[in-house]
Amino acid sequence: MPSPPLPPAILLMGPTASGKTAAALALADRFPVDLVSVDSAQVFRDMDIGTAKPDAETLARFPHRLIDLVTPEESYSAARFRADALAEMAAITAAGRVPLLVGGTMLYFRTLLQGLADLPQADLATRAALDAEAAARGWPALHAELAAHDPATAARLAPADSQRIQRALEVLRLTGRPLSELLAASAEDRPPYDFLSLGLLPSDRAVLHARIAGRFDAMLAAGLADEVAMLRGKYRLHPQLPSMRSVGYRQAWEAQDGLIPAGELRDRGVFATRQLAKRQITWLTNSLPAEIFDCIAADVPARLIDRVGRALARR
C-alpha cells in the first residue's frame, strides 16, 4: 500500500527588513496556519525593540511560538531550536493546522531540514585562545587561517563574522577536521513533512538597504539604547554573550561603553544590519532551495497567498 501523504509545513525565509512578518500575518489571516519564529534573537526575553519582535497586540491576535524562551544571560543553540521546532510542529499538526515557520536565521532553517552533525561542545579554553589571537591579529586574519584549512566554510563567512569564524576554528582545532566536512558527513535526518519553502529576496538591494536604514532609525526612536541599558541593569551580561552580539545590541553596548562615538551608533548599526542581510541572502541563495518572491514587489502578499492557497488546496 502507498505511504500516507506527509503533513504540510511552510517555510518563509528572507533577510532582515524583507517583510517576512507582514507576509506571515497575511497568510495567517487567510489560512489555518500557526506561526513558529525562526529567529535567534527573538528567543531572548526583554529584547523587543532591537529584534523587531511583534508587539503585544500582534502576538495576541497571531501567537508566535519560540519567542521569549530564555534570558539574555543564556545561550540558545541550533540543536535546541531543532528540538523545540519539531515539538511545536508536531503539536500544530496534531491540532489539524499547518506549521508556518518564519524568520531570518538561516542556520536554524538548515539545521531543521538537514539535521545535526556530530560536533564537539563549546570549549572555553579554545575560545579564549581564539579571542586572544583575534585581539592581537584581527578576525580577518583568523578568517584567512580558516580559509587555508576549510575553504568551504570560510567562503560563506564574512571576514568580520567573529562568532562563526570562532566556532569553525574551534571545531577544527578540537577535531582536526573541517566543519564543512563534518556537516557533509552528518546523516540525512529530514523531518517528516511536505515542506513548501518560500524565499523573499529583493530585486533591488538599494531598496532593501533603505528599508534597513529606516527600520534602524525607528528602533533608535523607540528606545533601543534605553533597552540595552535596561538589560544591562537587569541581567548579568557581558559583550561576548550571543544576545549582546546581536546586531544593534552590540553597537549600542559599544556606544554606552565609549568604545565607539555615540554619534556613530546609527551608521554602525545600519552597516552591521546590511552585512547581516548580505549573509542571509547568501545563505538563501546558495544553501536553502526555495521558491523566490521579490520582497519589494507591491503584489508579493497576493502572490504568496495564491501560492500557499494552491499548495494547501491539494490537501
PDB file of C-alpha atoms in Angstrom:
ATOM      1  CA  MET A   1       0.000   0.000   0.000  1.00  0.00           C
ATOM      2  CA  PRO A   2       1.238   3.527  -0.710  1.00  0.00           C
ATOM      3  CA  SER A   3       2.517   5.520   2.234  1.00  0.00           C
ATOM      4  CA  PRO A   4       0.146   8.177   3.586  1.00  0.00           C
ATOM      5  CA  PRO A   5       0.991  11.726   2.464  1.00  0.00           C
ATOM      6  CA  LEU A   6       3.244  13.754   4.703  1.00  0.00           C
ATOM      7  CA  PRO A   7       1.639  16.660   6.564  1.00  0.00           C
ATOM      8  CA  PRO A   8       2.326  20.096   5.091  1.00  0.00           C
ATOM      9  CA  ALA A   9       4.637  22.702   6.577  1.00  0.00           C
ATOM     10  CA  ILE A  10       5.558  26.109   5.196  1.00  0.00           C
ATOM     11  CA  LEU A  11       8.929  27.823   5.477  1.00  0.00           C
ATOM     12  CA  LEU A  12       9.028  31.591   4.898  1.00  0.00           C
ATOM     13  CA  MET A  13      12.620  32.825   4.753  1.00  0.00           C
ATOM     14  CA  GLY A  14      14.285  36.103   3.927  1.00  0.00           C
ATOM     15  CA  PRO A  15      16.794  38.740   5.000  1.00  0.00           C
ATOM     16  CA  THR A  16      16.074  41.341   7.622  1.00  0.00           C
ATOM     17  CA  ALA A  17      13.600  44.043   6.504  1.00  0.00           C
ATOM     18  CA  SER A  18      12.269  41.875   3.658  1.00  0.00           C
ATOM     19  CA  GLY A  19       8.725  41.936   5.029  1.00  0.00           C
ATOM     20  CA  LYS A  20       8.615  38.390   6.423  1.00  0.00           C
ATOM     21  CA  THR A  21       6.425  39.221   9.412  1.00  0.00           C
ATOM     22  CA  ALA A  22       3.865  41.161   7.383  1.00  0.00           C
ATOM     23  CA  ALA A  23       3.704  38.344   4.846  1.00  0.00           C
ATOM     24  CA  ALA A  24       3.317  35.732   7.585  1.00  0.00           C
ATOM     25  CA  LEU A  25       0.484  37.683   9.192  1.00  0.00           C
ATOM     26  CA  ALA A  26      -1.275  37.959   5.834  1.00  0.00           C
ATOM     27  CA  LEU A  27      -1.033  34.183   5.422  1.00  0.00           C
ATOM     28  CA  ALA A  28      -2.173  33.553   8.996  1.00  0.00           C
ATOM     29  CA  ASP A  29      -5.191  35.774   8.380  1.00  0.00           C
ATOM     30  CA  ARG A  30      -6.169  33.633   5.407  1.00  0.00           C
ATOM     31  CA  PHE A  31      -5.177  30.032   6.158  1.00  0.00           C
ATOM     32  CA  PRO A  32      -5.236  27.583   9.115  1.00  0.00           C
ATOM     33  CA  VAL A  33      -1.564  28.117   9.954  1.00  0.00           C
ATOM     34  CA  ASP A  34       0.203  28.582  13.273  1.00  0.00           C
ATOM     35  CA  LEU A  35       3.347  30.713  13.365  1.00  0.00           C
ATOM     36  CA  VAL A  36       6.725  29.463  14.576  1.00  0.00           C
ATOM     37  CA  SER A  37       9.517  32.033  14.876  1.00  0.00           C
ATOM     38  CA  VAL A  38      12.897  31.156  13.352  1.00  0.00           C
ATOM     39  CA  ASP A  39      14.913  33.994  14.875  1.00  0.00           C
ATOM     40  CA  SER A  40      17.992  33.547  17.059  1.00  0.00           C
ATOM     41  CA  ALA A  41      17.479  36.945  18.742  1.00  0.00           C
ATOM     42  CA  GLN A  42      13.739  36.838  19.368  1.00  0.00           C
ATOM     43  CA  VAL A  43      14.242  33.832  21.652  1.00  0.00           C
ATOM     44  CA  PHE A  44      15.581  36.249  24.301  1.00  0.00           C
ATOM     45  CA  ARG A  45      13.153  37.754  26.779  1.00  0.00           C
ATOM     46  CA  ASP A  46      13.078  41.552  27.192  1.00  0.00           C
ATOM     47  CA  MET A  47      14.880  42.042  23.874  1.00  0.00           C
ATOM     48  CA  ASP A  48      11.981  43.543  21.979  1.00  0.00           C
ATOM     49  CA  ILE A  49      12.958  46.709  20.145  1.00  0.00           C
ATOM     50  CA  GLY A  50      16.245  45.629  18.603  1.00  0.00           C
ATOM     51  CA  THR A  51      14.872  42.251  17.497  1.00  0.00           C
ATOM     52  CA  ALA A  52      11.774  43.755  15.827  1.00  0.00           C
ATOM     53  CA  LYS A  53       9.681  41.387  17.929  1.00  0.00           C
ATOM     54  CA  PRO A  54       5.949  41.638  17.158  1.00  0.00           C
ATOM     55  CA  ASP A  55       4.145  43.847  19.644  1.00  0.00           C
ATOM     56  CA  ALA A  56       1.695  42.576  22.268  1.00  0.00           C
ATOM     57  CA  GLU A  57      -1.366  43.365  20.160  1.00  0.00           C
ATOM     58  CA  THR A  58       0.001  41.424  17.209  1.00  0.00           C
ATOM     59  CA  LEU A  59       1.009  38.488  19.392  1.00  0.00           C
ATOM     60  CA  ALA A  60      -2.442  38.399  20.967  1.00  0.00           C
ATOM     61  CA  ARG A  61      -4.045  38.050  17.550  1.00  0.00           C
ATOM     62  CA  PHE A  62      -1.304  35.956  15.940  1.00  0.00           C
ATOM     63  CA  PRO A  63       0.596  33.976  18.584  1.00  0.00           C
ATOM     64  CA  HIS A  64       4.216  33.181  17.683  1.00  0.00           C
ATOM     65  CA  ARG A  65       5.868  30.079  19.077  1.00  0.00           C
ATOM     66  CA  LEU A  66       9.561  30.054  20.029  1.00  0.00           C
ATOM     67  CA  ILE A  67       9.928  33.656  21.159  1.00  0.00           C
ATOM     68  CA  ASP A  68      10.793  34.791  24.714  1.00  0.00           C
ATOM     69  CA  LEU A  69      12.250  31.392  25.610  1.00  0.00           C
ATOM     70  CA  VAL A  70      15.431  32.287  27.530  1.00  0.00           C
ATOM     71  CA  THR A  71      17.018  35.236  29.293  1.00  0.00           C
ATOM     72  CA  PRO A  72      19.775  37.257  27.612  1.00  0.00           C
ATOM     73  CA  GLU A  73      22.220  35.638  30.053  1.00  0.00           C
ATOM     74  CA  GLU A  74      21.650  32.241  28.435  1.00  0.00           C
ATOM     75  CA  SER A  75      22.618  30.670  25.127  1.00  0.00           C
ATOM     76  CA  TYR A  76      20.241  29.048  22.661  1.00  0.00           C
ATOM     77  CA  SER A  77      21.673  26.620  20.127  1.00  0.00           C
ATOM     78  CA  ALA A  78      20.622  25.407  16.710  1.00  0.00           C
ATOM     79  CA  ALA A  79      20.267  21.943  18.218  1.00  0.00           C
ATOM     80  CA  ARG A  80      17.820  23.226  20.811  1.00  0.00           C
ATOM     81  CA  PHE A  81      15.929  25.136  18.144  1.00  0.00           C
ATOM     82  CA  ARG A  82      15.503  21.964  16.096  1.00  0.00           C
ATOM     83  CA  ALA A  83      14.141  20.011  19.041  1.00  0.00           C
ATOM     84  CA  ASP A  84      11.808  22.843  20.047  1.00  0.00           C
ATOM     85  CA  ALA A  85      10.618  23.481  16.496  1.00  0.00           C
ATOM     86  CA  LEU A  86       9.864  19.824  15.821  1.00  0.00           C
ATOM     87  CA  ALA A  87       7.882  19.593  19.059  1.00  0.00           C
ATOM     88  CA  GLU A  88       5.847  22.675  18.157  1.00  0.00           C
ATOM     89  CA  MET A  89       5.300  21.450  14.607  1.00  0.00           C
ATOM     90  CA  ALA A  90       4.026  18.112  15.892  1.00  0.00           C
ATOM     91  CA  ALA A  91       1.581  19.867  18.221  1.00  0.00           C
ATOM     92  CA  ILE A  92       0.335  22.131  15.416  1.00  0.00           C
ATOM     93  CA  THR A  93      -0.132  19.192  13.051  1.00  0.00           C
ATOM     94  CA  ALA A  94      -1.935  17.176  15.729  1.00  0.00           C
ATOM     95  CA  ALA A  95      -4.389  20.074  16.097  1.00  0.00           C
ATOM     96  CA  GLY A  96      -5.194  19.862  12.391  1.00  0.00           C
ATOM     97  CA  ARG A  97      -3.355  23.032  11.454  1.00  0.00           C
ATOM     98  CA  VAL A  98      -0.271  23.825   9.363  1.00  0.00           C
ATOM     99  CA  PRO A  99       3.067  24.981  10.803  1.00  0.00           C
ATOM    100  CA  LEU A 100       4.330  28.203   9.223  1.00  0.00           C
ATOM    101  CA  LEU A 101       7.957  28.785  10.195  1.00  0.00           C
ATOM    102  CA  VAL A 102       9.050  32.352   9.550  1.00  0.00           C
ATOM    103  CA  GLY A 103      12.338  34.123  10.174  1.00  0.00           C
ATOM    104  CA  GLY A 104      15.806  35.002   9.012  1.00  0.00           C
ATOM    105  CA  THR A 105      18.127  32.719  10.988  1.00  0.00           C
ATOM    106  CA  MET A 106      19.183  30.580   8.065  1.00  0.00           C
ATOM    107  CA  LEU A 107      21.326  28.238  10.167  1.00  0.00           C
ATOM    108  CA  TYR A 108      18.200  27.262  12.076  1.00  0.00           C
ATOM    109  CA  PHE A 109      16.337  26.518   8.861  1.00  0.00           C
ATOM    110  CA  ARG A 110      19.201  24.388   7.571  1.00  0.00           C
ATOM    111  CA  THR A 111      19.519  22.543  10.874  1.00  0.00           C
ATOM    112  CA  LEU A 112      15.795  21.839  10.862  1.00  0.00           C
ATOM    113  CA  LEU A 113      15.905  20.420   7.346  1.00  0.00           C
ATOM    114  CA  GLN A 114      19.236  18.608   7.371  1.00  0.00           C
ATOM    115  CA  GLY A 115      19.744  17.551  10.960  1.00  0.00           C
ATOM    116  CA  LEU A 116      22.815  17.953  13.100  1.00  0.00           C
ATOM    117  CA  ALA A 117      26.390  16.939  12.591  1.00  0.00           C
ATOM    118  CA  ASP A 118      28.320  15.312  15.436  1.00  0.00           C
ATOM    119  CA  LEU A 119      30.078  18.487  16.543  1.00  0.00           C
ATOM    120  CA  PRO A 120      32.079  18.999  19.732  1.00  0.00           C
ATOM    121  CA  GLN A 121      30.690  21.011  22.606  1.00  0.00           C
ATOM    122  CA  ALA A 122      31.998  24.529  23.169  1.00  0.00           C
ATOM    123  CA  ASP A 123      35.441  24.563  24.761  1.00  0.00           C
ATOM    124  CA  LEU A 124      36.092  27.650  26.873  1.00  0.00           C
ATOM    125  CA  ALA A 125      39.887  27.343  26.731  1.00  0.00           C
ATOM    126  CA  THR A 126      39.907  27.104  22.934  1.00  0.00           C
ATOM    127  CA  ARG A 127      37.534  30.029  22.628  1.00  0.00           C
ATOM    128  CA  ALA A 128      39.635  32.138  24.987  1.00  0.00           C
ATOM    129  CA  ALA A 129      42.731  31.357  22.923  1.00  0.00           C
ATOM    130  CA  LEU A 130      40.926  32.349  19.730  1.00  0.00           C
ATOM    131  CA  ASP A 131      39.685  35.582  21.322  1.00  0.00           C
ATOM    132  CA  ALA A 132      43.261  36.408  22.331  1.00  0.00           C
ATOM    133  CA  GLU A 133      44.528  35.710  18.818  1.00  0.00           C
ATOM    134  CA  ALA A 134      41.767  37.852  17.349  1.00  0.00           C
ATOM    135  CA  ALA A 135      42.668  40.699  19.694  1.00  0.00           C
ATOM    136  CA  ALA A 136      46.277  40.504  18.505  1.00  0.00           C
ATOM    137  CA  ARG A 137      45.780  39.758  14.799  1.00  0.00           C
ATOM    138  CA  GLY A 138      42.175  40.655  13.982  1.00  0.00           C
ATOM    139  CA  TRP A 139      39.301  38.448  12.872  1.00  0.00           C
ATOM    140  CA  PRO A 140      40.131  38.830   9.144  1.00  0.00           C
ATOM    141  CA  ALA A 141      43.474  37.117   9.852  1.00  0.00           C
ATOM    142  CA  LEU A 142      41.687  34.243  11.575  1.00  0.00           C
ATOM    143  CA  HIS A 143      39.272  34.113   8.636  1.00  0.00           C
ATOM    144  CA  ALA A 144      42.293  33.700   6.346  1.00  0.00           C
ATOM    145  CA  GLU A 145      43.556  30.893   8.568  1.00  0.00           C
ATOM    146  CA  LEU A 146      40.172  29.204   8.320  1.00  0.00           C
ATOM    147  CA  ALA A 147      40.213  29.579   4.535  1.00  0.00           C
ATOM    148  CA  ALA A 148      43.500  27.702   4.369  1.00  0.00           C
ATOM    149  CA  HIS A 149      42.051  24.677   6.184  1.00  0.00           C
ATOM    150  CA  ASP A 150      38.306  24.854   5.480  1.00  0.00           C
ATOM    151  CA  PRO A 151      37.722  26.923   2.335  1.00  0.00           C
ATOM    152  CA  ALA A 152      34.093  25.836   2.015  1.00  0.00           C
ATOM    153  CA  THR A 153      33.167  27.243   5.426  1.00  0.00           C
ATOM    154  CA  ALA A 154      35.307  30.360   5.012  1.00  0.00           C
ATOM    155  CA  ALA A 155      33.639  31.123   1.675  1.00  0.00           C
ATOM    156  CA  ARG A 156      30.254  31.597   3.320  1.00  0.00           C
ATOM    157  CA  LEU A 157      31.518  33.695   6.238  1.00  0.00           C
ATOM    158  CA  ALA A 158      32.383  37.377   6.218  1.00  0.00           C
ATOM    159  CA  PRO A 159      35.938  38.162   7.433  1.00  0.00           C
ATOM    160  CA  ALA A 160      34.454  40.003  10.433  1.00  0.00           C
ATOM    161  CA  ASP A 161      31.895  37.334  11.355  1.00  0.00           C
ATOM    162  CA  SER A 162      33.668  36.648  14.642  1.00  0.00           C
ATOM    163  CA  GLN A 163      31.139  34.288  16.203  1.00  0.00           C
ATOM    164  CA  ARG A 164      31.037  31.840  13.286  1.00  0.00           C
ATOM    165  CA  ILE A 165      34.763  32.085  12.490  1.00  0.00           C
ATOM    166  CA  GLN A 166      35.491  31.287  16.118  1.00  0.00           C
ATOM    167  CA  ARG A 167      33.187  28.258  16.079  1.00  0.00           C
ATOM    168  CA  ALA A 168      34.625  26.921  12.812  1.00  0.00           C
ATOM    169  CA  LEU A 169      38.211  27.235  14.077  1.00  0.00           C
ATOM    170  CA  GLU A 170      37.196  25.762  17.427  1.00  0.00           C
ATOM    171  CA  VAL A 171      35.782  22.678  15.680  1.00  0.00           C
ATOM    172  CA  LEU A 172      38.898  22.418  13.507  1.00  0.00           C
ATOM    173  CA  ARG A 173      41.257  22.597  16.474  1.00  0.00           C
ATOM    174  CA  LEU A 174      39.258  20.197  18.634  1.00  0.00           C
ATOM    175  CA  THR A 175      38.609  17.537  15.983  1.00  0.00           C
ATOM    176  CA  GLY A 176      41.282  18.093  13.354  1.00  0.00           C
ATOM    177  CA  ARG A 177      38.514  18.044  10.742  1.00  0.00           C
ATOM    178  CA  PRO A 178      36.902  20.957   8.853  1.00  0.00           C
ATOM    179  CA  LEU A 179      33.417  21.986   9.909  1.00  0.00           C
ATOM    180  CA  SER A 180      32.218  21.635   6.317  1.00  0.00           C
ATOM    181  CA  GLU A 181      33.384  18.004   6.244  1.00  0.00           C
ATOM    182  CA  LEU A 182      31.592  17.178   9.492  1.00  0.00           C
ATOM    183  CA  LEU A 183      28.401  18.802   8.274  1.00  0.00           C
ATOM    184  CA  ALA A 184      28.546  16.918   4.978  1.00  0.00           C
ATOM    185  CA  ALA A 185      29.100  13.640   6.804  1.00  0.00           C
ATOM    186  CA  SER A 186      26.051  14.048   9.030  1.00  0.00           C
ATOM    187  CA  ALA A 187      23.287  11.551   8.379  1.00  0.00           C
ATOM    188  CA  GLU A 188      20.250  12.674   6.448  1.00  0.00           C
ATOM    189  CA  ASP A 189      17.579  13.458   9.016  1.00  0.00           C
ATOM    190  CA  ARG A 190      14.844  15.342   7.216  1.00  0.00           C
ATOM    191  CA  PRO A 191      11.679  15.854   9.272  1.00  0.00           C
ATOM    192  CA  PRO A 192       8.527  14.016   8.116  1.00  0.00           C
ATOM    193  CA  TYR A 193       6.812  16.963   6.469  1.00  0.00           C
ATOM    194  CA  ASP A 194       5.950  18.058   2.957  1.00  0.00           C
ATOM    195  CA  PHE A 195       7.737  21.407   3.004  1.00  0.00           C
ATOM    196  CA  LEU A 196       6.763  24.392   0.902  1.00  0.00           C
ATOM    197  CA  SER A 197       9.833  26.644   1.011  1.00  0.00           C
ATOM    198  CA  LEU A 198       9.265  30.294   0.141  1.00  0.00           C
ATOM    199  CA  GLY A 199      12.040  32.879  -0.032  1.00  0.00           C
ATOM    200  CA  LEU A 200      11.811  36.671  -0.023  1.00  0.00           C
ATOM    201  CA  LEU A 201      14.671  38.355  -1.873  1.00  0.00           C
ATOM    202  CA  PRO A 202      14.972  41.914  -3.224  1.00  0.00           C
ATOM    203  CA  SER A 203      15.241  42.604  -6.937  1.00  0.00           C
ATOM    204  CA  ASP A 204      16.963  45.879  -5.981  1.00  0.00           C
ATOM    205  CA  ARG A 205      19.225  45.782  -2.924  1.00  0.00           C
ATOM    206  CA  ALA A 206      19.222  49.567  -2.702  1.00  0.00           C
ATOM    207  CA  VAL A 207      15.542  49.408  -1.760  1.00  0.00           C
ATOM    208  CA  LEU A 208      16.299  46.805   0.924  1.00  0.00           C
ATOM    209  CA  HIS A 209      19.128  48.989   2.228  1.00  0.00           C
ATOM    210  CA  ALA A 210      16.754  51.936   2.500  1.00  0.00           C
ATOM    211  CA  ARG A 211      14.308  49.770   4.438  1.00  0.00           C
ATOM    212  CA  ILE A 212      17.098  48.665   6.760  1.00  0.00           C
ATOM    213  CA  ALA A 213      18.103  52.254   7.466  1.00  0.00           C
ATOM    214  CA  GLY A 214      14.522  53.283   8.112  1.00  0.00           C
ATOM    215  CA  ARG A 215      13.918  50.357  10.427  1.00  0.00           C
ATOM    216  CA  PHE A 216      17.070  51.015  12.444  1.00  0.00           C
ATOM    217  CA  ASP A 217      16.121  54.681  12.757  1.00  0.00           C
ATOM    218  CA  ALA A 218      12.723  53.556  14.069  1.00  0.00           C
ATOM    219  CA  MET A 219      14.419  51.273  16.614  1.00  0.00           C
ATOM    220  CA  LEU A 220      16.557  54.136  17.867  1.00  0.00           C
ATOM    221  CA  ALA A 221      13.499  56.376  18.119  1.00  0.00           C
ATOM    222  CA  ALA A 222      11.637  53.632  20.010  1.00  0.00           C
ATOM    223  CA  GLY A 223      14.410  53.465  22.612  1.00  0.00           C
ATOM    224  CA  LEU A 224      16.933  50.824  21.578  1.00  0.00           C
ATOM    225  CA  ALA A 225      19.683  52.435  23.648  1.00  0.00           C
ATOM    226  CA  ASP A 226      17.404  52.573  26.690  1.00  0.00           C
ATOM    227  CA  GLU A 227      16.507  48.915  26.167  1.00  0.00           C
ATOM    228  CA  VAL A 228      20.186  47.942  26.211  1.00  0.00           C
ATOM    229  CA  ALA A 229      20.754  49.983  29.366  1.00  0.00           C
ATOM    230  CA  MET A 230      17.758  48.253  30.982  1.00  0.00           C
ATOM    231  CA  LEU A 231      19.083  44.820  30.025  1.00  0.00           C
ATOM    232  CA  ARG A 232      22.497  45.610  31.484  1.00  0.00           C
ATOM    233  CA  GLY A 233      20.882  46.650  34.742  1.00  0.00           C
ATOM    234  CA  LYS A 234      18.511  43.683  34.967  1.00  0.00           C
ATOM    235  CA  TYR A 235      20.819  40.828  33.918  1.00  0.00           C
ATOM    236  CA  ARG A 236      24.454  39.830  34.379  1.00  0.00           C
ATOM    237  CA  LEU A 237      25.643  40.411  30.848  1.00  0.00           C
ATOM    238  CA  HIS A 238      28.925  40.768  29.007  1.00  0.00           C
ATOM    239  CA  PRO A 239      29.574  41.719  25.391  1.00  0.00           C
ATOM    240  CA  GLN A 240      30.554  38.189  24.288  1.00  0.00           C
ATOM    241  CA  LEU A 241      27.162  36.669  25.056  1.00  0.00           C
ATOM    242  CA  PRO A 242      25.180  35.682  21.935  1.00  0.00           C
ATOM    243  CA  SER A 243      22.381  38.043  22.951  1.00  0.00           C
ATOM    244  CA  MET A 244      24.691  41.053  23.139  1.00  0.00           C
ATOM    245  CA  ARG A 245      26.460  40.123  19.919  1.00  0.00           C
ATOM    246  CA  SER A 246      23.181  40.561  18.054  1.00  0.00           C
ATOM    247  CA  VAL A 247      23.099  43.360  15.508  1.00  0.00           C
ATOM    248  CA  GLY A 248      22.075  46.633  17.131  1.00  0.00           C
ATOM    249  CA  TYR A 249      22.688  45.458  20.665  1.00  0.00           C
ATOM    250  CA  ARG A 250      26.403  45.102  20.071  1.00  0.00           C
ATOM    251  CA  GLN A 251      26.700  48.612  18.651  1.00  0.00           C
ATOM    252  CA  ALA A 252      24.576  50.127  21.428  1.00  0.00           C
ATOM    253  CA  TRP A 253      26.725  48.390  24.059  1.00  0.00           C
ATOM    254  CA  GLU A 254      29.914  49.716  22.449  1.00  0.00           C
ATOM    255  CA  ALA A 255      28.489  53.240  22.344  1.00  0.00           C
ATOM    256  CA  GLN A 256      27.496  53.065  26.013  1.00  0.00           C
ATOM    257  CA  ASP A 257      30.986  51.867  26.969  1.00  0.00           C
ATOM    258  CA  GLY A 258      32.655  54.570  24.913  1.00  0.00           C
ATOM    259  CA  LEU A 259      34.214  52.055  22.525  1.00  0.00           C
ATOM    260  CA  ILE A 260      32.660  53.940  19.620  1.00  0.00           C
ATOM    261  CA  PRO A 261      31.476  57.572  19.500  1.00  0.00           C
ATOM    262  CA  ALA A 262      27.799  57.848  20.399  1.00  0.00           C
ATOM    263  CA  GLY A 263      27.248  59.723  17.154  1.00  0.00           C
ATOM    264  CA  GLU A 264      28.366  56.694  15.161  1.00  0.00           C
ATOM    265  CA  LEU A 265      25.842  54.283  16.672  1.00  0.00           C
ATOM    266  CA  ARG A 266      23.296  54.821  13.934  1.00  0.00           C
ATOM    267  CA  ASP A 267      25.668  54.414  10.986  1.00  0.00           C
ATOM    268  CA  ARG A 268      27.431  51.414  12.503  1.00  0.00           C
ATOM    269  CA  GLY A 269      24.134  49.752  13.305  1.00  0.00           C
ATOM    270  CA  VAL A 270      22.832  50.274   9.779  1.00  0.00           C
ATOM    271  CA  PHE A 271      26.090  48.957   8.301  1.00  0.00           C
ATOM    272  CA  ALA A 272      26.036  45.861  10.539  1.00  0.00           C
ATOM    273  CA  THR A 273      22.409  45.186   9.604  1.00  0.00           C
ATOM    274  CA  ARG A 274      23.246  45.470   5.906  1.00  0.00           C
ATOM    275  CA  GLN A 275      26.078  42.973   6.392  1.00  0.00           C
ATOM    276  CA  LEU A 276      23.667  40.630   8.174  1.00  0.00           C
ATOM    277  CA  ALA A 277      21.220  40.910   5.286  1.00  0.00           C
ATOM    278  CA  LYS A 278      24.015  40.139   2.839  1.00  0.00           C
ATOM    279  CA  ARG A 279      24.871  36.939   4.725  1.00  0.00           C
ATOM    280  CA  GLN A 280      21.212  35.948   4.888  1.00  0.00           C
ATOM    281  CA  ILE A 281      20.839  36.453   1.147  1.00  0.00           C
ATOM    282  CA  THR A 282      23.939  34.321   0.521  1.00  0.00           C
ATOM    283  CA  TRP A 283      22.530  31.529   2.690  1.00  0.00           C
ATOM    284  CA  LEU A 284      19.163  31.656   0.971  1.00  0.00           C
ATOM    285  CA  THR A 285      20.714  31.783  -2.486  1.00  0.00           C
ATOM    286  CA  ASN A 286      23.286  29.016  -2.011  1.00  0.00           C
ATOM    287  CA  SER A 287      22.174  26.707   0.780  1.00  0.00           C
ATOM    288  CA  LEU A 288      18.402  26.766   1.151  1.00  0.00           C
ATOM    289  CA  PRO A 289      16.470  25.979  -2.040  1.00  0.00           C
ATOM    290  CA  ALA A 290      13.194  27.880  -2.126  1.00  0.00           C
ATOM    291  CA  GLU A 291      10.668  29.425  -4.463  1.00  0.00           C
ATOM    292  CA  ILE A 292      11.791  33.048  -4.642  1.00  0.00           C
ATOM    293  CA  PHE A 293       9.488  36.057  -4.483  1.00  0.00           C
ATOM    294  CA  ASP A 294      10.537  39.670  -4.944  1.00  0.00           C
ATOM    295  CA  CYS A 295      10.133  41.188  -1.494  1.00  0.00           C
ATOM    296  CA  ILE A 296       9.899  44.732  -2.832  1.00  0.00           C
ATOM    297  CA  ALA A 297       7.114  43.980  -5.331  1.00  0.00           C
ATOM    298  CA  ALA A 298       3.786  45.534  -4.424  1.00  0.00           C
ATOM    299  CA  ASP A 299       1.898  42.323  -5.159  1.00  0.00           C
ATOM    300  CA  VAL A 300       4.099  39.956  -3.149  1.00  0.00           C
ATOM    301  CA  PRO A 301       1.482  39.332  -0.402  1.00  0.00           C
ATOM    302  CA  ALA A 302      -1.113  38.399  -3.013  1.00  0.00           C
ATOM    303  CA  ARG A 303       1.341  36.136  -4.818  1.00  0.00           C
ATOM    304  CA  LEU A 304       2.274  34.366  -1.595  1.00  0.00           C
ATOM    305  CA  ILE A 305      -1.385  33.893  -0.683  1.00  0.00           C
ATOM    306  CA  ASP A 306      -2.034  32.420  -4.133  1.00  0.00           C
ATOM    307  CA  ARG A 307       0.927  30.042  -3.866  1.00  0.00           C
ATOM    308  CA  VAL A 308       0.049  28.825  -0.393  1.00  0.00           C
ATOM    309  CA  GLY A 309      -3.599  28.509  -1.358  1.00  0.00           C
ATOM    310  CA  ARG A 310      -2.742  26.273  -4.290  1.00  0.00           C
ATOM    311  CA  ALA A 311      -0.437  24.141  -2.140  1.00  0.00           C
ATOM    312  CA  LEU A 312      -2.997  23.651   0.629  1.00  0.00           C
ATOM    313  CA  ALA A 313      -5.831  23.026  -1.812  1.00  0.00           C
ATOM    314  CA  ARG A 314      -4.143  19.778  -2.796  1.00  0.00           C
ATOM    315  CA  ARG A 315      -4.625  18.517   0.765  1.00  0.00           C
TER     316      ARG A 315
END
